[in-house]
Short mmCIF file of N, CA and C and ligand atoms in Angstrom, two decimals:
data_model
loop_
_atom_site.label_atom_id
_atom_site.label_comp_id
_atom_site.label_asym_id
_atom_site.label_seq_id
_atom_site.Cartn_x
_atom_site.Cartn_y
_atom_site.Cartn_z
N MET A 5 -87.83 -123.12 -114.22
CA MET A 5 -87.45 -121.81 -113.66
C MET A 5 -86.83 -120.92 -114.58
N THR A 6 -86.77 -119.75 -114.30
CA THR A 6 -86.05 -118.65 -115.24
C THR A 6 -85.02 -117.97 -114.37
N LYS A 7 -83.87 -117.65 -114.97
CA LYS A 7 -82.95 -116.93 -114.46
C LYS A 7 -82.21 -115.92 -115.38
N LYS A 8 -82.16 -114.67 -114.99
CA LYS A 8 -81.48 -113.72 -115.85
C LYS A 8 -80.02 -113.60 -115.40
N VAL A 9 -79.05 -113.52 -116.39
CA VAL A 9 -77.60 -113.48 -116.14
C VAL A 9 -76.98 -112.38 -117.06
N VAL A 10 -76.00 -111.83 -116.61
CA VAL A 10 -75.21 -110.89 -117.56
C VAL A 10 -73.96 -111.61 -117.90
N ILE A 11 -73.72 -111.81 -119.26
CA ILE A 11 -72.65 -112.47 -119.84
C ILE A 11 -71.61 -111.48 -120.21
N THR A 12 -70.34 -111.44 -119.81
CA THR A 12 -69.28 -110.59 -120.29
C THR A 12 -68.33 -111.14 -121.10
N PHE A 13 -68.15 -110.83 -122.32
CA PHE A 13 -67.01 -111.46 -123.22
C PHE A 13 -65.96 -110.51 -123.22
N SER A 14 -64.77 -111.15 -123.30
CA SER A 14 -63.55 -110.33 -123.50
C SER A 14 -62.73 -111.10 -124.43
N ASP A 15 -61.63 -110.45 -124.77
CA ASP A 15 -60.59 -111.11 -125.67
C ASP A 15 -61.35 -111.89 -126.98
N GLY A 16 -62.22 -111.15 -127.42
CA GLY A 16 -62.81 -111.59 -128.69
C GLY A 16 -63.74 -112.81 -128.55
N SER A 17 -64.02 -113.23 -127.45
CA SER A 17 -64.80 -114.46 -127.15
C SER A 17 -66.25 -114.41 -127.62
N ALA A 18 -66.81 -113.04 -127.91
CA ALA A 18 -68.14 -113.10 -128.36
C ALA A 18 -68.48 -113.59 -129.74
N SER A 19 -67.42 -113.88 -130.45
CA SER A 19 -67.76 -114.54 -131.79
C SER A 19 -68.06 -116.05 -131.65
N ARG A 20 -67.86 -116.64 -130.50
CA ARG A 20 -68.19 -118.14 -130.37
C ARG A 20 -69.78 -118.21 -130.31
N PRO A 21 -70.22 -119.44 -130.76
CA PRO A 21 -71.60 -119.64 -130.64
C PRO A 21 -72.23 -120.07 -129.53
N LEU A 22 -72.23 -119.15 -128.44
CA LEU A 22 -72.42 -119.53 -127.01
C LEU A 22 -73.94 -119.97 -126.86
N ILE A 23 -74.82 -119.16 -127.55
CA ILE A 23 -76.32 -119.45 -127.30
C ILE A 23 -76.73 -120.76 -127.99
N TYR A 24 -76.09 -121.25 -129.16
CA TYR A 24 -76.27 -122.44 -129.74
C TYR A 24 -75.84 -123.54 -128.79
N GLU A 25 -74.71 -123.32 -128.19
CA GLU A 25 -74.14 -124.22 -127.24
C GLU A 25 -75.09 -124.43 -126.05
N LEU A 26 -75.70 -123.34 -125.41
CA LEU A 26 -76.61 -123.52 -124.31
C LEU A 26 -77.79 -124.24 -124.77
N ILE A 27 -78.33 -124.02 -125.89
CA ILE A 27 -79.50 -124.78 -126.24
C ILE A 27 -79.26 -126.15 -126.55
N LYS A 28 -78.08 -126.48 -127.29
CA LYS A 28 -77.89 -127.87 -127.66
C LYS A 28 -77.42 -128.71 -126.53
N LYS A 29 -76.41 -128.19 -125.75
CA LYS A 29 -75.87 -128.99 -124.65
C LYS A 29 -76.74 -129.18 -123.39
N PHE A 30 -77.52 -128.04 -123.18
CA PHE A 30 -78.30 -127.98 -121.90
C PHE A 30 -79.72 -128.03 -121.92
N ASP A 31 -80.22 -128.07 -123.13
CA ASP A 31 -81.67 -127.92 -123.39
C ASP A 31 -82.31 -126.73 -122.66
N ILE A 32 -81.69 -125.56 -122.92
CA ILE A 32 -82.07 -124.30 -122.29
C ILE A 32 -82.84 -123.32 -123.33
N MET A 33 -83.97 -122.74 -123.06
CA MET A 33 -84.52 -121.75 -123.84
C MET A 33 -83.79 -120.44 -123.40
N VAL A 34 -83.29 -119.74 -124.43
CA VAL A 34 -82.52 -118.55 -124.14
C VAL A 34 -83.08 -117.35 -124.84
N SER A 35 -83.42 -116.39 -123.99
CA SER A 35 -84.03 -115.11 -124.66
C SER A 35 -82.98 -114.10 -124.44
N ILE A 36 -82.66 -113.18 -125.34
CA ILE A 36 -81.65 -112.09 -125.26
C ILE A 36 -82.46 -110.93 -124.85
N ILE A 37 -82.22 -110.36 -123.60
CA ILE A 37 -82.89 -109.25 -123.13
C ILE A 37 -82.26 -108.05 -123.59
N LYS A 38 -80.79 -108.12 -123.69
CA LYS A 38 -80.12 -106.87 -124.14
C LYS A 38 -78.91 -107.32 -124.64
N ALA A 39 -78.25 -106.57 -125.63
CA ALA A 39 -77.03 -106.94 -126.32
C ALA A 39 -76.26 -105.70 -126.55
N ASP A 40 -75.05 -105.83 -126.05
CA ASP A 40 -74.22 -104.65 -126.17
C ASP A 40 -72.71 -105.30 -126.66
N ILE A 41 -72.45 -105.51 -127.95
CA ILE A 41 -71.29 -106.25 -128.35
C ILE A 41 -70.54 -105.32 -129.26
N ASP A 42 -69.25 -105.11 -129.05
CA ASP A 42 -68.47 -104.16 -129.70
C ASP A 42 -67.78 -104.96 -130.86
N GLY A 43 -68.26 -104.64 -132.07
CA GLY A 43 -67.62 -105.21 -133.28
C GLY A 43 -67.73 -106.70 -133.39
N GLY A 44 -68.88 -107.31 -132.55
CA GLY A 44 -69.08 -108.64 -132.70
C GLY A 44 -68.03 -109.39 -131.87
N ARG A 45 -67.09 -108.80 -131.06
CA ARG A 45 -66.21 -109.67 -130.50
C ARG A 45 -66.14 -109.51 -128.87
N ASN A 46 -66.29 -108.24 -128.43
CA ASN A 46 -66.26 -108.07 -126.90
C ASN A 46 -67.61 -107.35 -126.52
N GLY A 47 -67.94 -107.57 -125.10
CA GLY A 47 -69.19 -106.83 -124.79
C GLY A 47 -69.97 -107.61 -123.80
N LYS A 48 -71.26 -107.17 -123.59
CA LYS A 48 -72.19 -107.88 -122.82
C LYS A 48 -73.46 -108.34 -123.27
N LEU A 49 -73.94 -109.43 -122.72
CA LEU A 49 -75.32 -109.89 -123.08
C LEU A 49 -76.10 -110.06 -121.75
N VAL A 50 -77.49 -109.66 -121.81
CA VAL A 50 -78.22 -110.10 -120.77
C VAL A 50 -79.15 -111.12 -121.25
N LEU A 51 -79.20 -112.32 -120.70
CA LEU A 51 -79.87 -113.45 -121.07
C LEU A 51 -80.84 -113.85 -120.02
N GLU A 52 -82.03 -114.37 -120.47
CA GLU A 52 -82.85 -115.02 -119.62
C GLU A 52 -82.88 -116.58 -120.02
N LEU A 53 -82.48 -117.44 -119.05
CA LEU A 53 -82.25 -118.82 -119.18
C LEU A 53 -83.60 -119.52 -118.56
N ASP A 54 -84.30 -120.35 -119.46
CA ASP A 54 -85.41 -121.11 -119.04
C ASP A 54 -85.22 -122.55 -119.07
N SER A 55 -85.13 -123.19 -118.06
CA SER A 55 -85.08 -124.60 -117.93
C SER A 55 -85.24 -125.14 -116.52
N ASP A 56 -84.87 -126.35 -116.24
CA ASP A 56 -84.83 -126.81 -114.78
C ASP A 56 -83.64 -126.33 -114.14
N SER A 57 -83.67 -126.12 -112.82
CA SER A 57 -82.56 -125.61 -111.97
C SER A 57 -81.20 -126.24 -112.28
N GLU A 58 -81.15 -127.63 -112.50
CA GLU A 58 -79.95 -128.29 -112.62
C GLU A 58 -79.25 -128.08 -113.95
N HIS A 59 -80.15 -127.99 -115.07
CA HIS A 59 -79.51 -127.52 -116.40
C HIS A 59 -79.06 -126.07 -116.31
N ILE A 60 -79.75 -125.31 -115.75
CA ILE A 60 -79.21 -123.90 -115.65
C ILE A 60 -77.87 -123.71 -114.94
N ARG A 61 -77.79 -124.60 -113.83
CA ARG A 61 -76.56 -124.64 -112.97
C ARG A 61 -75.40 -125.13 -113.80
N GLN A 62 -75.71 -126.26 -114.67
CA GLN A 62 -74.52 -126.71 -115.46
C GLN A 62 -74.25 -125.86 -116.50
N ALA A 63 -75.22 -125.06 -117.10
CA ALA A 63 -74.96 -124.06 -118.14
C ALA A 63 -74.12 -122.92 -117.61
N ILE A 64 -74.36 -122.46 -116.48
CA ILE A 64 -73.54 -121.42 -115.86
C ILE A 64 -72.11 -121.93 -115.47
N ASP A 65 -71.94 -123.12 -114.98
CA ASP A 65 -70.69 -123.75 -114.80
C ASP A 65 -69.90 -123.81 -116.27
N PHE A 66 -70.59 -124.24 -117.18
CA PHE A 66 -69.95 -124.42 -118.42
C PHE A 66 -69.46 -123.02 -119.00
N MET A 67 -70.28 -122.02 -118.81
CA MET A 67 -69.78 -120.73 -119.36
C MET A 67 -68.74 -120.22 -118.53
N GLN A 68 -68.65 -120.46 -117.15
CA GLN A 68 -67.51 -119.91 -116.47
C GLN A 68 -66.27 -120.60 -116.66
N THR A 69 -66.45 -121.99 -116.92
CA THR A 69 -65.10 -122.67 -117.22
C THR A 69 -64.59 -122.42 -118.72
N SER A 70 -65.45 -121.87 -119.56
CA SER A 70 -65.27 -121.54 -120.83
C SER A 70 -64.48 -120.10 -120.98
N GLY A 71 -64.26 -119.53 -119.86
CA GLY A 71 -63.79 -118.18 -119.84
C GLY A 71 -64.69 -117.02 -120.08
N VAL A 72 -66.07 -117.25 -119.92
CA VAL A 72 -66.93 -116.13 -120.03
C VAL A 72 -67.33 -115.78 -118.60
N ASP A 73 -67.41 -114.48 -118.34
CA ASP A 73 -67.94 -114.04 -117.02
C ASP A 73 -69.43 -114.07 -116.91
N VAL A 74 -69.98 -114.69 -116.01
CA VAL A 74 -71.36 -114.75 -115.80
C VAL A 74 -71.80 -114.19 -114.42
N THR A 75 -72.64 -113.16 -114.40
CA THR A 75 -73.15 -112.64 -113.10
C THR A 75 -74.70 -112.63 -113.05
N PRO A 76 -75.14 -113.20 -111.97
CA PRO A 76 -76.68 -113.37 -111.88
C PRO A 76 -77.32 -111.82 -111.79
N LEU A 77 -78.42 -111.82 -112.47
CA LEU A 77 -79.08 -110.49 -112.34
C LEU A 77 -80.53 -110.89 -111.68
N GLU A 78 -80.60 -110.17 -110.40
CA GLU A 78 -81.83 -110.59 -109.61
C GLU A 78 -82.86 -109.45 -109.82
N LYS A 79 -84.06 -109.83 -109.64
CA LYS A 79 -85.25 -108.95 -109.68
C LYS A 79 -85.73 -108.63 -108.31
N LYS A 80 -86.12 -107.48 -108.07
CA LYS A 80 -86.78 -107.04 -106.90
C LYS A 80 -87.87 -106.08 -107.14
N ILE A 81 -88.86 -106.10 -106.28
CA ILE A 81 -89.93 -105.05 -106.27
C ILE A 81 -89.58 -103.88 -105.40
N SER A 82 -89.88 -102.68 -106.02
CA SER A 82 -89.83 -101.58 -104.98
C SER A 82 -90.99 -100.74 -105.32
N TYR A 83 -91.38 -99.76 -104.46
CA TYR A 83 -92.47 -98.95 -104.77
C TYR A 83 -92.23 -97.48 -103.98
N ASP A 84 -92.87 -96.49 -104.46
CA ASP A 84 -92.71 -95.13 -103.98
C ASP A 84 -93.52 -94.88 -102.82
N ASP A 85 -93.05 -95.08 -101.71
CA ASP A 85 -93.78 -95.01 -100.44
C ASP A 85 -94.34 -93.46 -100.21
N SER A 86 -93.56 -92.57 -100.72
CA SER A 86 -93.92 -91.14 -100.47
C SER A 86 -95.24 -90.78 -101.24
N LYS A 87 -95.72 -91.61 -102.23
CA LYS A 87 -97.00 -91.33 -102.78
C LYS A 87 -98.19 -92.26 -102.44
N CYS A 88 -97.72 -93.27 -101.51
CA CYS A 88 -98.75 -94.26 -101.21
C CYS A 88 -99.83 -93.76 -100.24
N VAL A 89 -101.11 -94.05 -100.67
CA VAL A 89 -102.21 -93.47 -99.76
C VAL A 89 -102.93 -94.64 -98.89
N SER A 90 -102.17 -95.80 -98.80
CA SER A 90 -102.62 -96.83 -98.03
C SER A 90 -103.97 -97.32 -98.29
N CYS A 91 -104.32 -97.37 -99.52
CA CYS A 91 -105.74 -97.79 -99.87
C CYS A 91 -105.89 -99.39 -99.63
N GLY A 92 -104.80 -100.11 -99.60
CA GLY A 92 -104.91 -101.64 -99.27
C GLY A 92 -105.10 -102.53 -100.60
N ALA A 93 -105.24 -101.88 -101.76
CA ALA A 93 -105.45 -102.75 -102.97
C ALA A 93 -104.26 -103.72 -103.13
N CYS A 94 -103.11 -103.21 -102.97
CA CYS A 94 -101.91 -104.12 -103.23
C CYS A 94 -101.97 -105.20 -102.22
N THR A 95 -102.34 -105.03 -101.02
CA THR A 95 -102.27 -106.06 -99.90
C THR A 95 -103.18 -107.25 -100.22
N SER A 96 -104.40 -106.91 -100.80
CA SER A 96 -105.24 -108.02 -101.22
C SER A 96 -104.76 -108.82 -102.41
N ALA A 97 -103.91 -108.23 -103.23
CA ALA A 97 -103.33 -109.06 -104.43
C ALA A 97 -102.08 -109.86 -103.89
N CYS A 98 -101.42 -109.37 -102.91
CA CYS A 98 -100.13 -109.92 -102.56
C CYS A 98 -100.39 -111.41 -101.90
N PRO A 99 -99.77 -112.49 -102.58
CA PRO A 99 -100.06 -113.83 -102.12
C PRO A 99 -99.03 -114.18 -100.99
N SER A 100 -97.98 -113.45 -100.71
CA SER A 100 -97.01 -113.94 -99.90
C SER A 100 -97.01 -113.17 -98.52
N GLY A 101 -97.93 -112.22 -98.38
CA GLY A 101 -97.92 -111.42 -97.06
C GLY A 101 -96.80 -110.42 -97.02
N ALA A 102 -96.19 -110.25 -98.21
CA ALA A 102 -95.09 -109.08 -98.09
C ALA A 102 -95.62 -107.62 -97.93
N LEU A 103 -96.88 -107.51 -98.38
CA LEU A 103 -97.64 -106.29 -98.13
C LEU A 103 -98.60 -106.43 -97.22
N SER A 104 -98.72 -105.65 -96.21
CA SER A 104 -99.87 -105.63 -95.21
C SER A 104 -100.04 -104.20 -94.62
N ILE A 105 -101.28 -104.06 -94.17
CA ILE A 105 -101.67 -102.88 -93.39
C ILE A 105 -102.37 -103.22 -92.18
N GLY A 106 -101.97 -102.62 -91.15
CA GLY A 106 -102.53 -102.89 -89.74
C GLY A 106 -102.27 -101.94 -88.77
N ALA A 107 -102.70 -102.08 -87.55
CA ALA A 107 -102.67 -101.15 -86.46
C ALA A 107 -101.03 -101.12 -86.09
N PRO A 108 -100.52 -100.04 -85.49
CA PRO A 108 -101.39 -99.01 -84.92
C PRO A 108 -101.54 -97.84 -85.99
N ASP A 109 -100.81 -97.75 -87.03
CA ASP A 109 -100.90 -96.55 -87.95
C ASP A 109 -101.65 -96.86 -89.22
N TRP A 110 -102.03 -98.14 -89.42
CA TRP A 110 -102.67 -98.43 -90.74
C TRP A 110 -102.12 -97.83 -92.10
N LYS A 111 -100.79 -98.00 -92.09
CA LYS A 111 -100.14 -97.60 -93.22
C LYS A 111 -99.42 -98.86 -93.90
N LEU A 112 -99.29 -98.89 -95.09
CA LEU A 112 -98.77 -99.89 -95.88
C LEU A 112 -97.38 -100.22 -95.32
N ARG A 113 -97.13 -101.59 -95.05
CA ARG A 113 -96.02 -102.14 -94.76
C ARG A 113 -95.40 -103.14 -95.74
N PHE A 114 -94.11 -103.00 -96.18
CA PHE A 114 -93.61 -103.77 -97.19
C PHE A 114 -92.46 -104.59 -96.53
N GLN A 115 -92.48 -105.99 -96.71
CA GLN A 115 -91.46 -106.87 -96.02
C GLN A 115 -90.79 -107.51 -97.20
N PRO A 116 -89.62 -106.92 -97.80
CA PRO A 116 -89.06 -107.47 -98.96
C PRO A 116 -88.53 -108.82 -98.95
N ASP A 117 -88.29 -109.44 -97.74
CA ASP A 117 -87.87 -110.71 -97.53
C ASP A 117 -88.97 -111.74 -97.79
N LYS A 118 -90.15 -111.29 -97.77
CA LYS A 118 -91.36 -112.18 -98.08
C LYS A 118 -91.69 -112.12 -99.58
N CYS A 119 -91.23 -111.26 -100.25
CA CYS A 119 -91.58 -110.96 -101.52
C CYS A 119 -91.16 -112.12 -102.67
N VAL A 120 -92.12 -112.69 -103.33
CA VAL A 120 -91.65 -113.66 -104.36
C VAL A 120 -91.73 -113.09 -105.71
N VAL A 121 -91.84 -111.85 -105.93
CA VAL A 121 -91.63 -111.16 -107.23
C VAL A 121 -92.61 -111.76 -108.14
N CYS A 122 -93.91 -111.86 -107.67
CA CYS A 122 -94.95 -112.30 -108.48
C CYS A 122 -95.59 -111.18 -109.47
N LYS A 123 -95.18 -109.94 -109.08
CA LYS A 123 -95.63 -108.73 -110.00
C LYS A 123 -97.12 -108.42 -109.84
N LEU A 124 -97.85 -109.12 -108.98
CA LEU A 124 -99.42 -108.75 -108.93
C LEU A 124 -99.59 -107.42 -108.38
N CYS A 125 -98.75 -106.90 -107.55
CA CYS A 125 -98.89 -105.62 -106.87
C CYS A 125 -98.82 -104.48 -108.06
N ILE A 126 -97.93 -104.80 -109.12
CA ILE A 126 -97.72 -103.74 -109.97
C ILE A 126 -99.04 -103.26 -110.77
N THR A 127 -99.89 -104.40 -110.99
CA THR A 127 -101.20 -104.03 -111.69
C THR A 127 -102.25 -103.64 -110.71
N ALA A 128 -102.14 -104.15 -109.46
CA ALA A 128 -103.09 -103.78 -108.37
C ALA A 128 -103.06 -102.38 -107.83
N CYS A 129 -102.04 -101.68 -107.92
CA CYS A 129 -101.92 -100.40 -107.39
C CYS A 129 -102.61 -99.43 -108.20
N PRO A 130 -103.55 -98.66 -107.80
CA PRO A 130 -104.23 -97.70 -108.60
C PRO A 130 -103.33 -96.56 -109.14
N LEU A 131 -102.37 -96.28 -108.28
CA LEU A 131 -101.45 -95.20 -108.46
C LEU A 131 -100.08 -95.62 -109.14
N LYS A 132 -100.20 -96.86 -109.57
CA LYS A 132 -98.84 -97.37 -110.20
C LYS A 132 -97.56 -97.11 -109.49
N LEU A 133 -97.53 -97.34 -108.43
CA LEU A 133 -96.29 -97.07 -107.44
C LEU A 133 -95.28 -98.22 -107.53
N PHE A 134 -95.56 -99.48 -107.99
CA PHE A 134 -94.59 -100.50 -107.85
C PHE A 134 -94.04 -100.60 -109.24
N HIS A 135 -92.60 -100.95 -109.14
CA HIS A 135 -91.95 -101.26 -110.31
C HIS A 135 -90.84 -102.33 -109.97
N ILE A 136 -90.32 -103.03 -111.10
CA ILE A 136 -89.25 -103.93 -110.96
C ILE A 136 -88.01 -103.30 -111.02
N GLU A 137 -87.16 -103.70 -110.19
CA GLU A 137 -85.68 -103.36 -110.32
C GLU A 137 -84.78 -104.47 -110.51
N PHE A 138 -83.69 -104.33 -111.20
CA PHE A 138 -82.63 -105.42 -111.37
C PHE A 138 -81.41 -104.94 -110.69
N ALA A 139 -80.89 -105.97 -109.94
CA ALA A 139 -79.64 -105.62 -109.32
C ALA A 139 -78.81 -106.93 -109.38
N ASP A 140 -77.44 -106.59 -109.71
CA ASP A 140 -76.55 -107.76 -109.73
C ASP A 140 -75.84 -107.87 -108.46
S1 SF4 B 22 -94.39 -108.89 -106.25
FE1 SF4 B 22 -96.07 -110.28 -105.50
S2 SF4 B 22 -95.14 -111.16 -103.50
FE2 SF4 B 22 -93.95 -109.15 -104.04
S3 SF4 B 22 -94.90 -107.56 -102.93
FE3 SF4 B 22 -95.96 -107.57 -105.09
S4 SF4 B 22 -97.76 -108.96 -104.84
FE4 SF4 B 22 -96.41 -109.29 -102.95
S1 SF4 B 23 -102.16 -100.17 -103.87
FE1 SF4 B 23 -100.76 -98.53 -104.13
S2 SF4 B 23 -101.58 -96.63 -103.12
FE2 SF4 B 23 -102.69 -98.48 -102.53
S3 SF4 B 23 -101.63 -99.22 -100.54
FE3 SF4 B 23 -100.70 -100.36 -102.20
S4 SF4 B 23 -98.90 -98.98 -102.81
FE4 SF4 B 23 -100.24 -97.76 -101.55
#
């Protein structure tokens, strides 16, 4: 599984070899999505952690007990419904039933609770109405 997290360093803790520790101690593949470190000491990193769920949980516990603030960054799909023409192309691509069209109005219906963020609708929509959002 992959999980995106925002790491916040304060009190000069950004100088520690955190990414090395995550790889070495927890066997996690770490991708840096965004880095904003002030003078190499304080700031934020957005990381994508790739491993099994238990290793990721242990790594997050380790960072939190080491005085580094860790906030999950969740992905969600949204779309511009004001431009949707209800063509149905995205409903055919959607594997979870989050997107559907039916009676009585035959307009696109989006149920975010069913969405598994597979992103297939992004390429399926001819009007490019879908996009990924990140929220913490
Ligand atoms: S991201 Fe996948 S599951 Fe979610 S609405 Fe799009 S196609 Fe459906
Ligand atoms: S593919 Fe795009 S235009 Fe067509 S129903 Fe889905 S969101 Fe609307």
